[in-house]
Amino acid sequence: MSIKSAARATWAWLDDRLGIQTVMDFLKHKQIPLNRHTPWMYTGSLILMFFGLQVLTGIMLAFYYRPTLEEANKSVGEIMTKVPLGWIIRSVHSWSATFMIAIVFIHLLAIWILKSYRKPREMTWMSGALLLVFTLAFGFTGYLLPWDALSLAATKVGTDIPRSIPLIGAWGTRFLRGGEDISGDTLSRFFSFHVSVLPLCLLAALALHVYLIQKLGMSLPVGADEEAENRRVIPFWPNFVYREAVLWLVFIGALVTIAVFLPPTLGKSADLMAPAPEGIKPEWYFLFLFQMLKVFPAKILFVTGDTVAVLLILVAVVLFFFLPLIDNKPAGRKGKIITVLAFLLIVYAVAMSVWSLQTPSKPEADKIIPAPQNIKESTGIFVFLGGIWLCVAVLIYLLRLKIKETDRLLEAGYFSSDKK
Amino acid sequence: MRLKHSLFTRRQFLNGLLGGWLGGLAAIFLYPVLRFVFPPEREPEQVLLPLADYGSLEPGAIKNFAWGSKPGMLKKTAGGELIVFVSVCTHLDCNVAYLPEQKKFFCACHEGWYDENGVNIGGPPPKPLRRLVVTTEGENLVVKPEGAA
């Protein structure tokens, strides 16, 4: 038996049991509408790719990270200075989080403005809103783990926010901190959230999200002529996947390059007794909330400003979650107010963030600034980057040939013959 | 589309290239991952032993110290010379013990024996115990790997 027929027999054996062909057939028949909104459809799979990178680099970092008061900061320092290429792995984890959250925002704003959440896709939106919450929670819990002055201060503020909610708030703060104050228990709790609770929650919501997208198919632009649109489609596999792959490669290359040249630093181990450092700021995606809490007056009528701000944010979150039920017009109708709201939100968030950046942050003394350990390592890194970009360039060239080829096959009706 | 006498169609050729370069890219990423996952064994460049604690050994006596994460032994020979071992069996990495009555090193894991100079004399060990170099500098004995400046 030749290798080829052996491979074919193995494939047939697996397919018999797993039904791979059924899945492939489904993906071949899954249709992606081609119109001016198609580019937004790449954002979803990009988020998936960055999430995958987070899982891989996160598992690697957990090999060396030790979530205790005495060891947390030290072990991150060791990852950055002692473990071979550790500073790059940490940098990729940190940058990939930033990329992922940025694209999550773009993804959700695109769907908001295109009104893709309308019937029958309300649940897809809601599961997406859950995914957003889990993603931000990943960012928040991960920020504490290096355990330097900045991360401690950010966590103090963040875990104190629930306290402003009447009745149940204080309980929420105690739950997050594992006690009245931040301690070693907070650290192990956040580590547990970050590496086991949140991944499970996120995967569950993701499964629902992806299942619904497959079940309901891709949405069409508001007011589109359905019949005309249905003629302009490409199959998910292979035509769309090849297009997606180009974007994946570009983003992987960009991510690794940025991670090498702009690695995150690490301050000294946090001191629970020390005053908060001047000019502290949370991660960029929390800046607008941070600024809002900062500028609210101490007292509004009879209640504290914090409570008002937090309650406003809560109302906004609830409205956001139920957006598809509030804007429940049929899919074909325009919705100018909703669109304007989205743009107002963008302007508000950007303005608040820029405002909060006006306070200069004081550069911390004695922090670890990662760098290649010696000339050999830095040469190796440049060779590594060159290799990646060479591969990316060649692969994009080949992928363009594949896109042309599969588009020709599609036009020739090669894929439609097996349409059921 | 296949040229006459060609073994591949154009599509097979293109798929092969695509898969090959994808594999190449994956390999590039695999290298740093493997480097990160397997840290090199780090051993101390030197260990300082205060003369106050380690200087007054009787001839034939032995004192333990930590050579990084491994145990080390400082021994004064009958002639009064100081010698240093990494007291880890060369067979399968167990820590060895010094038996003063028999003047031998013994590894209990697989019954390996070394004589008082650390030379393997019985059982499975393939090599003598690893020697380190010791010098006196001021208030300290300085222990370094063999061959280090």
XYZ file of C-alpha atoms in Angstrom:
569
model
C 0.000 0.000 0.000
C 1.471 3.319 -0.980
C 1.662 6.272 1.426
C -1.019 8.047 -0.568
C -3.573 5.268 -0.376
C -2.724 4.740 3.288
C -3.393 8.406 3.962
C -6.622 8.175 2.018
C -7.702 5.111 3.991
C -6.901 6.846 7.303
C -8.845 9.900 6.205
C -11.826 7.734 5.213
C -11.677 5.923 8.581
C -11.642 9.222 10.504
C -14.307 10.782 8.297
C -16.582 7.775 8.826
C -16.472 8.369 12.565
C -16.102 12.144 12.852
C -18.134 13.314 9.869
C -15.431 15.774 8.784
C -16.818 15.841 5.267
C -20.207 16.988 6.583
C -18.535 19.938 8.266
C -16.520 20.737 5.153
C -19.668 20.555 3.023
C -21.368 22.936 5.426
C -18.462 25.388 5.204
C -18.523 25.155 1.410
C -22.195 26.061 1.385
C -21.890 28.799 3.995
C -22.188 31.933 1.940
C -20.485 35.243 2.556
C -22.190 38.190 0.866
C -19.792 40.345 -1.147
C -20.615 44.026 -0.767
C -19.123 47.173 0.668
C -19.681 45.889 4.206
C -17.804 42.620 3.699
C -14.514 43.936 5.213
C -16.192 44.167 8.634
C -16.786 40.431 8.488
C -13.052 39.816 8.815
C -12.965 41.305 12.306
C -14.600 38.294 13.974
C -12.007 35.774 12.860
C -9.203 38.207 13.673
C -10.468 38.356 17.253
C -10.463 34.563 17.303
C -6.883 34.495 16.103
C -5.739 36.909 18.813
C -7.660 34.936 21.421
C -5.845 31.810 20.269
C -2.519 33.622 20.649
C -3.560 34.720 24.143
C -4.294 31.121 25.105
C -0.930 29.893 23.798
C 1.235 32.661 25.260
C -0.828 32.634 28.465
C -0.192 28.931 28.998
C 3.500 29.528 28.390
C 3.689 32.399 30.886
C 1.879 30.290 33.476
C 4.792 27.817 33.274
C 6.959 30.342 35.108
C 4.527 32.691 36.850
C 3.980 32.227 40.603
C 0.830 33.908 41.955
C 1.897 34.747 45.501
C 2.643 38.030 47.251
C 6.343 37.327 47.597
C 6.901 35.756 44.205
C 4.509 37.346 41.686
C 6.587 40.401 40.798
C 9.826 38.449 41.081
C 8.640 35.688 38.777
C 7.494 38.182 36.116
C 10.897 39.835 36.451
C 12.547 36.457 35.961
C 10.392 35.779 32.902
C 11.660 39.081 31.493
C 15.331 38.685 32.364
C 16.181 35.019 32.919
C 13.852 32.859 30.846
C 15.082 32.661 27.244
C 13.002 35.074 25.121
C 10.622 35.461 28.046
C 10.307 39.223 27.579
C 9.088 38.663 24.016
C 6.494 36.114 25.099
C 5.193 38.508 27.762
C 5.232 41.345 25.252
C 3.259 39.305 22.711
C 0.710 38.405 25.422
C 0.308 42.049 26.399
C 0.181 43.407 22.839
C -2.103 40.667 21.622
C -4.548 41.652 24.386
C -4.451 45.237 23.159
C -4.992 44.193 19.544
C -7.792 41.832 20.532
C -9.681 44.439 22.547
C -9.229 47.103 19.873
C -10.674 44.786 17.225
C -13.476 43.748 19.596
C -14.497 47.421 19.773
C -14.348 47.767 15.986
C -16.348 44.534 15.580
C -19.103 45.652 17.910
C -19.335 49.188 16.519
C -19.547 47.822 12.973
C -22.400 45.518 13.956
C -24.092 48.312 15.847
C -23.909 50.749 12.933
C -24.841 48.131 10.310
C -27.778 46.994 12.527
C -26.792 43.360 12.045
C -28.260 42.583 15.482
C -31.844 42.854 14.262
C -34.216 39.927 14.061
C -33.324 37.063 14.067
C -29.840 37.899 15.397
C -30.726 39.401 18.799
C -29.171 36.523 20.732
C -25.990 36.756 18.676
C -25.633 40.357 19.878
C -26.320 39.408 23.487
C -23.821 36.574 23.479
C -21.384 39.057 21.931
C -22.061 41.524 24.751
C -21.234 38.758 27.227
C -18.017 38.073 25.319
C -17.149 41.763 25.639
C -17.639 41.638 29.404
C -15.451 38.537 29.706
C -12.780 40.063 27.450
C -12.596 43.236 29.548
C -12.534 41.107 32.705
C -9.537 39.256 31.240
C -7.809 42.584 30.761
C -8.649 43.770 34.267
C -7.569 40.606 36.076
C -4.443 40.225 33.963
C -3.350 43.764 34.798
C -2.893 42.862 38.483
C -0.766 39.776 37.958
C 2.651 41.492 37.486
C 2.011 43.003 40.942
C 3.770 46.327 40.614
C 2.655 49.682 42.008
C 0.616 50.529 38.906
C -1.267 47.262 38.784
C -2.006 47.380 42.516
C -3.395 50.921 42.311
C -5.529 50.099 39.260
C -6.945 47.038 40.989
C -7.680 48.979 44.169
C -9.751 51.483 42.205
C -11.370 48.844 40.030
C -12.435 46.553 42.847
C -13.725 49.517 44.842
C -16.170 50.543 42.114
C -18.849 47.942 43.011
C -18.958 49.423 46.536
C -20.749 52.486 45.093
C -23.720 50.327 44.078
C -26.352 50.495 46.825
C -27.261 47.333 48.747
C -25.195 44.643 47.028
C -22.102 46.686 46.202
C -20.035 46.092 49.317
C -20.562 42.379 48.914
C -19.258 42.602 45.328
C -16.084 44.318 46.461
C -15.504 41.682 49.142
C -16.030 38.932 46.584
C -13.536 40.445 44.135
C -10.899 41.110 46.777
C -11.335 38.014 48.866
C -11.696 40.220 51.950
C -12.082 43.866 52.874
C -8.718 44.859 51.453
C -6.384 43.764 48.721
C -4.048 41.027 49.883
C -2.325 37.910 48.670
C -5.768 36.327 48.467
C -6.787 38.914 45.866
C -3.797 37.959 43.784
C -4.511 34.214 43.823
C -8.191 34.957 43.220
C -7.423 37.114 40.186
C -5.024 34.486 38.888
C -7.739 31.847 39.228
C -10.236 34.120 37.421
C -7.720 34.898 34.715
C -6.579 31.376 33.908
C -9.569 29.176 34.665
C -12.885 30.909 35.378
C -12.814 33.438 32.559
C -11.502 31.043 29.885
C -14.374 28.643 30.642
C -16.968 31.447 30.624
C -15.560 32.935 27.457
C -15.466 29.601 25.635
C -19.102 28.893 26.564
C -20.279 32.295 25.298
C -18.072 31.911 22.245
C -19.611 28.533 21.421
C -23.100 30.067 21.498
C -21.948 33.090 19.483
C -20.296 31.025 16.747
C -23.139 28.494 16.652
C -25.692 31.282 16.132
C -23.596 32.838 13.367
C -23.515 29.476 11.570
C -27.214 28.835 12.135
C -28.447 32.269 11.026
C -25.937 33.011 8.291
C -24.398 36.386 7.504
C -26.581 39.476 7.622
C -27.232 41.700 4.613
C -26.933 45.487 4.621
C -29.998 47.444 5.740
C -32.378 48.013 2.838
C -30.504 45.705 0.482
C -32.291 44.033 -2.380
C -32.162 40.484 -1.115
C -32.318 38.759 -4.472
C -29.588 40.860 -6.010
C -27.425 40.344 -2.932
C -27.940 36.603 -2.946
C -26.335 36.423 -6.354
C -23.180 38.187 -5.138
C -21.839 35.694 -2.643
C -18.677 33.667 -2.196
C -18.442 30.383 -0.286
C -16.786 30.538 3.141
C -14.518 27.667 2.162
C -12.269 28.141 0.275
C -12.728 31.641 -1.222
C -13.373 33.586 1.982
C -10.859 31.685 4.122
C -8.019 32.516 1.712
C -8.941 36.201 1.945
C -9.039 35.987 5.748
C -5.669 34.242 5.821
C -4.013 37.267 4.187
C -5.237 39.486 7.002
C -4.183 37.000 9.687
C -0.645 36.897 8.323
C -0.332 40.682 8.176
C -1.570 41.031 11.755
C 0.690 38.271 13.098
C 3.695 39.931 11.496
C 2.716 43.363 12.835
C 2.019 41.976 16.307
C 5.371 40.223 16.669
C 7.260 43.223 15.306
C 5.596 45.661 17.701
C 6.060 43.209 20.571
C 9.807 43.055 19.925
C 10.320 46.814 19.698
C 7.874 48.042 22.363
C 7.886 45.497 25.203
C 5.969 46.322 28.404
C 8.089 47.212 31.421
C 7.803 46.056 35.020
C 7.929 48.222 38.143
C 9.087 47.227 41.592
C 7.010 44.795 43.621
C 3.869 46.477 44.937
C 3.892 47.641 48.532
C 0.475 47.343 50.159
C 1.358 50.122 52.617
C 2.781 52.611 50.106
C 0.733 55.532 48.754
C -0.516 55.205 45.173
C 2.001 56.468 42.612
C 1.265 59.821 40.976
C -0.558 60.022 37.664
C -1.715 56.411 37.639
C -3.839 55.251 34.725
C -5.598 52.041 33.866
C -5.190 50.277 30.531
C -6.281 52.425 27.574
C -9.647 50.665 27.177
C -10.718 51.685 30.681
C -9.523 55.275 30.360
C -12.926 56.766 29.506
C -14.594 55.121 32.502
C -11.661 56.170 34.690
C -11.960 59.801 33.580
C -15.725 59.750 34.121
C -15.261 58.636 37.738
C -12.622 61.323 38.148
C -14.686 64.278 36.950
C -17.958 63.479 38.663
C -18.517 65.894 41.558
C -18.198 64.537 45.067
C -21.875 65.101 45.829
C -24.914 65.369 43.579
C -28.019 66.389 45.591
C -28.149 63.784 48.356
C -25.950 61.023 46.953
C -22.245 60.757 46.309
C -21.006 61.404 42.791
C -19.479 57.926 42.572
C -22.818 56.267 43.081
C -24.407 58.363 40.350
C -21.557 57.637 37.916
C -21.570 53.923 38.601
C -25.344 53.688 38.347
C -25.228 55.596 35.040
C -22.629 53.160 33.734
C -24.762 50.220 34.878
C -27.832 51.603 33.100
C -25.768 52.112 29.964
C -24.510 48.518 30.142
C -28.049 47.155 30.510
C -29.326 49.285 27.609
C -26.342 48.131 25.557
C -27.055 44.473 26.303
C -30.728 44.806 25.307
C -30.086 47.014 22.281
C -31.706 44.509 19.850
C -34.912 44.535 21.904
C -34.997 48.339 22.091
C -34.346 48.797 18.368
C -36.703 46.024 17.264
C -37.570 47.332 13.824
C -37.568 44.873 10.949
C -34.150 44.246 9.479
C -34.799 46.304 6.351
C -35.631 49.617 8.050
C -33.067 52.329 8.635
C -32.352 53.515 12.169
C -30.712 56.904 12.161
C -30.982 57.538 15.912
C -29.187 54.291 16.732
C -26.406 55.127 14.283
C -26.015 58.611 15.718
C -25.886 57.110 19.222
C -23.012 54.856 18.180
C -21.050 57.813 16.827
C -21.815 59.848 19.947
C -20.470 56.989 22.059
C -17.267 56.907 19.989
C -16.802 60.676 20.300
C -17.508 60.530 24.032
C -15.080 57.671 24.672
C -12.301 59.191 22.566
C -12.751 62.638 24.103
C -12.718 61.293 27.658
C -9.651 59.152 26.930
C -7.743 62.050 25.384
C -8.731 64.211 28.340
C -7.430 61.677 30.847
C -4.139 61.499 28.947
C -3.607 65.215 29.640
C -2.412 64.378 33.160
C 1.166 63.283 32.579
C 2.091 60.009 34.221
C 5.279 60.036 36.195
C 7.844 57.581 34.873
C 8.613 55.061 37.539
C 12.149 54.651 38.765
C 13.923 51.286 38.923
C 11.749 49.460 36.499
C 12.846 46.546 34.405
C 13.103 47.568 30.772
C 13.440 44.397 28.757
C 15.974 44.075 25.988
C 17.926 41.355 24.237
C 20.491 39.873 26.610
C 23.434 40.055 24.262
C 24.472 40.680 20.694
C 23.799 37.046 19.799
C 20.220 37.239 20.997
C 19.517 40.563 19.291
C 20.936 39.251 16.024
C 18.787 36.167 16.405
C 15.715 38.324 16.915
C 16.349 40.277 13.727
C 16.840 37.048 11.790
C 13.599 35.786 13.348
C 11.670 38.923 12.324
C 13.149 38.791 8.833
C 12.136 35.141 8.524
C 8.587 35.911 9.601
C 8.163 38.769 7.139
C 9.713 36.721 4.327
C 7.252 33.907 5.016
C 4.374 36.383 5.291
C 5.269 38.060 1.994
C 5.643 34.776 0.106
C 2.463 33.367 1.645
C 0.468 36.456 0.707
C 1.754 36.151 -2.857
C 0.707 32.493 -2.947
C -2.624 33.260 -1.306
C -3.360 35.852 -3.994
C -2.826 33.119 -6.589
C -5.181 30.851 -4.610
C -7.801 33.601 -4.361
C -7.654 34.138 -8.109
C -7.828 30.413 -8.736
C -10.781 29.777 -6.425
C -12.616 32.822 -7.766
C -12.149 31.479 -11.306
C -13.485 28.096 -10.186
C -16.457 29.792 -8.544
C -17.226 31.759 -11.686
C -16.988 28.631 -13.790
C -19.653 27.077 -11.566
C -17.272 24.424 -10.234
C -18.499 24.817 -6.647
C -22.212 25.025 -7.498
C -22.377 21.544 -9.060
C -22.469 19.916 -5.621
C -25.031 22.352 -4.264
C -27.911 20.573 -2.679
C -4.211 22.447 -15.827
C -1.252 20.131 -16.225
C 1.679 20.479 -18.567
C 2.619 17.463 -20.636
C 4.857 15.050 -18.662
C 4.262 17.044 -15.483
C 3.784 15.119 -12.260
C 1.625 17.804 -10.667
C -1.318 19.886 -11.649
C -0.931 23.617 -11.132
C -3.235 23.469 -8.145
C -1.302 20.669 -6.445
C 1.895 22.613 -6.950
C 0.376 25.785 -5.513
C -1.143 23.916 -2.563
C 2.237 22.322 -1.882
C 3.970 25.698 -1.867
C 1.289 27.223 0.335
C 1.470 24.355 2.813
C 5.260 24.338 2.773
C 5.611 28.049 3.496
C 2.901 27.858 6.155
C 4.903 25.050 7.732
C 7.990 27.240 7.514
C 6.217 30.094 9.284
C 5.006 27.686 11.960
C 8.571 26.422 12.421
C 9.844 29.979 12.861
C 7.354 30.479 15.662
C 8.077 27.073 17.149
C 11.721 27.943 17.763
C 11.187 30.766 20.294
C 8.411 28.764 21.933
C 10.754 25.815 22.488
C 13.525 28.116 23.726
C 11.084 29.642 26.230
C 9.697 26.323 27.413
C 13.095 24.720 28.042
C 15.222 27.083 30.114
C 18.955 26.417 30.110
C 20.387 24.935 33.260
C 21.776 27.855 35.139
C 24.581 27.246 37.531
C 26.228 29.832 39.689
C 29.285 31.570 38.320
C 30.811 31.284 41.758
C 29.861 30.562 45.342
C 31.509 32.297 48.290
C 32.104 30.274 51.454
C 33.198 32.391 54.449
C 36.540 31.197 55.819
C 35.131 31.650 59.322
C 32.689 28.800 58.693
C 34.576 26.634 56.246
C 38.270 27.283 56.994
C 38.666 25.110 60.054
C 38.057 21.663 58.574
C 39.893 18.679 60.045
C 41.816 16.618 57.489
C 39.432 14.050 56.044
C 36.345 15.982 57.125
C 33.578 17.187 54.846
C 31.260 20.159 54.882
C 28.167 20.717 52.733
C 27.236 23.879 50.884
C 24.753 24.845 48.164
C 26.080 24.929 44.617
C 23.116 26.713 43.043
C 20.241 24.295 43.385
C 22.583 21.314 43.855
C 24.427 20.172 46.930
C 28.184 20.639 47.009
C 30.797 19.185 49.356
C 34.019 20.738 50.549
C 36.601 18.186 51.665
C 39.989 18.520 53.254
C 42.200 15.651 52.168
C 44.552 13.867 54.510
C 47.334 15.966 52.968
C 45.510 19.163 53.969
C 44.455 20.114 50.428
C 40.927 21.403 49.869
C 38.860 19.728 47.161
C 35.271 20.388 46.131
C 32.666 18.114 44.588
C 29.194 18.558 43.238
C 27.739 15.775 45.338
C 25.360 14.508 42.714
C 25.697 10.979 41.381
C 26.855 10.813 37.767
C 24.504 7.907 37.155
C 20.995 9.327 37.503
C 21.342 12.582 39.386
C 20.635 11.454 42.965
C 22.393 13.268 45.791
C 25.249 11.215 47.247
C 26.231 10.863 50.904
C 29.731 10.709 52.369
C 30.352 7.770 54.697
C 33.259 8.869 56.922
C 33.978 5.383 58.407
C 34.465 3.841 54.972
C 35.882 7.020 53.401
C 33.578 6.597 50.451
C 30.758 8.427 48.738
C 27.589 6.387 48.454
C 24.567 6.873 46.256
C 21.573 5.089 47.741
C 19.402 5.182 44.639
C 21.231 2.452 42.721
C 24.060 1.636 45.092
C 26.829 3.564 43.435
C 30.196 3.960 45.173
C 32.948 6.540 44.851
C 36.251 6.573 46.701
C 37.346 9.461 48.896
C 38.601 11.359 45.840
C 35.248 11.014 44.104
C 36.377 8.344 41.638
C 33.676 5.828 40.771
C 34.658 2.416 42.140
C 31.481 0.358 42.230
C 27.920 0.130 41.019
C 26.462 1.901 38.016
C 28.109 5.385 38.071
C 29.932 5.931 34.763
C 32.144 8.871 35.787
C 33.822 10.322 38.853
C 31.936 12.960 40.825
C 32.179 16.384 39.231
C 34.989 18.474 40.695
C 34.876 22.233 41.257
C 37.816 24.557 41.734
C 38.357 26.269 45.072
C 40.645 29.206 45.805
C 41.109 31.460 48.815
C 40.377 35.148 48.321
C 40.476 37.340 51.396
C 37.829 36.290 53.870
C 36.266 33.713 51.575
C 36.802 30.464 49.826
C 35.688 30.964 46.222
C 34.221 27.967 44.435
C 34.032 28.098 40.644
C 33.344 25.583 37.865
C 36.415 23.908 36.465
C 37.879 25.878 33.587
C 36.397 29.193 34.710
C 38.845 32.064 34.927
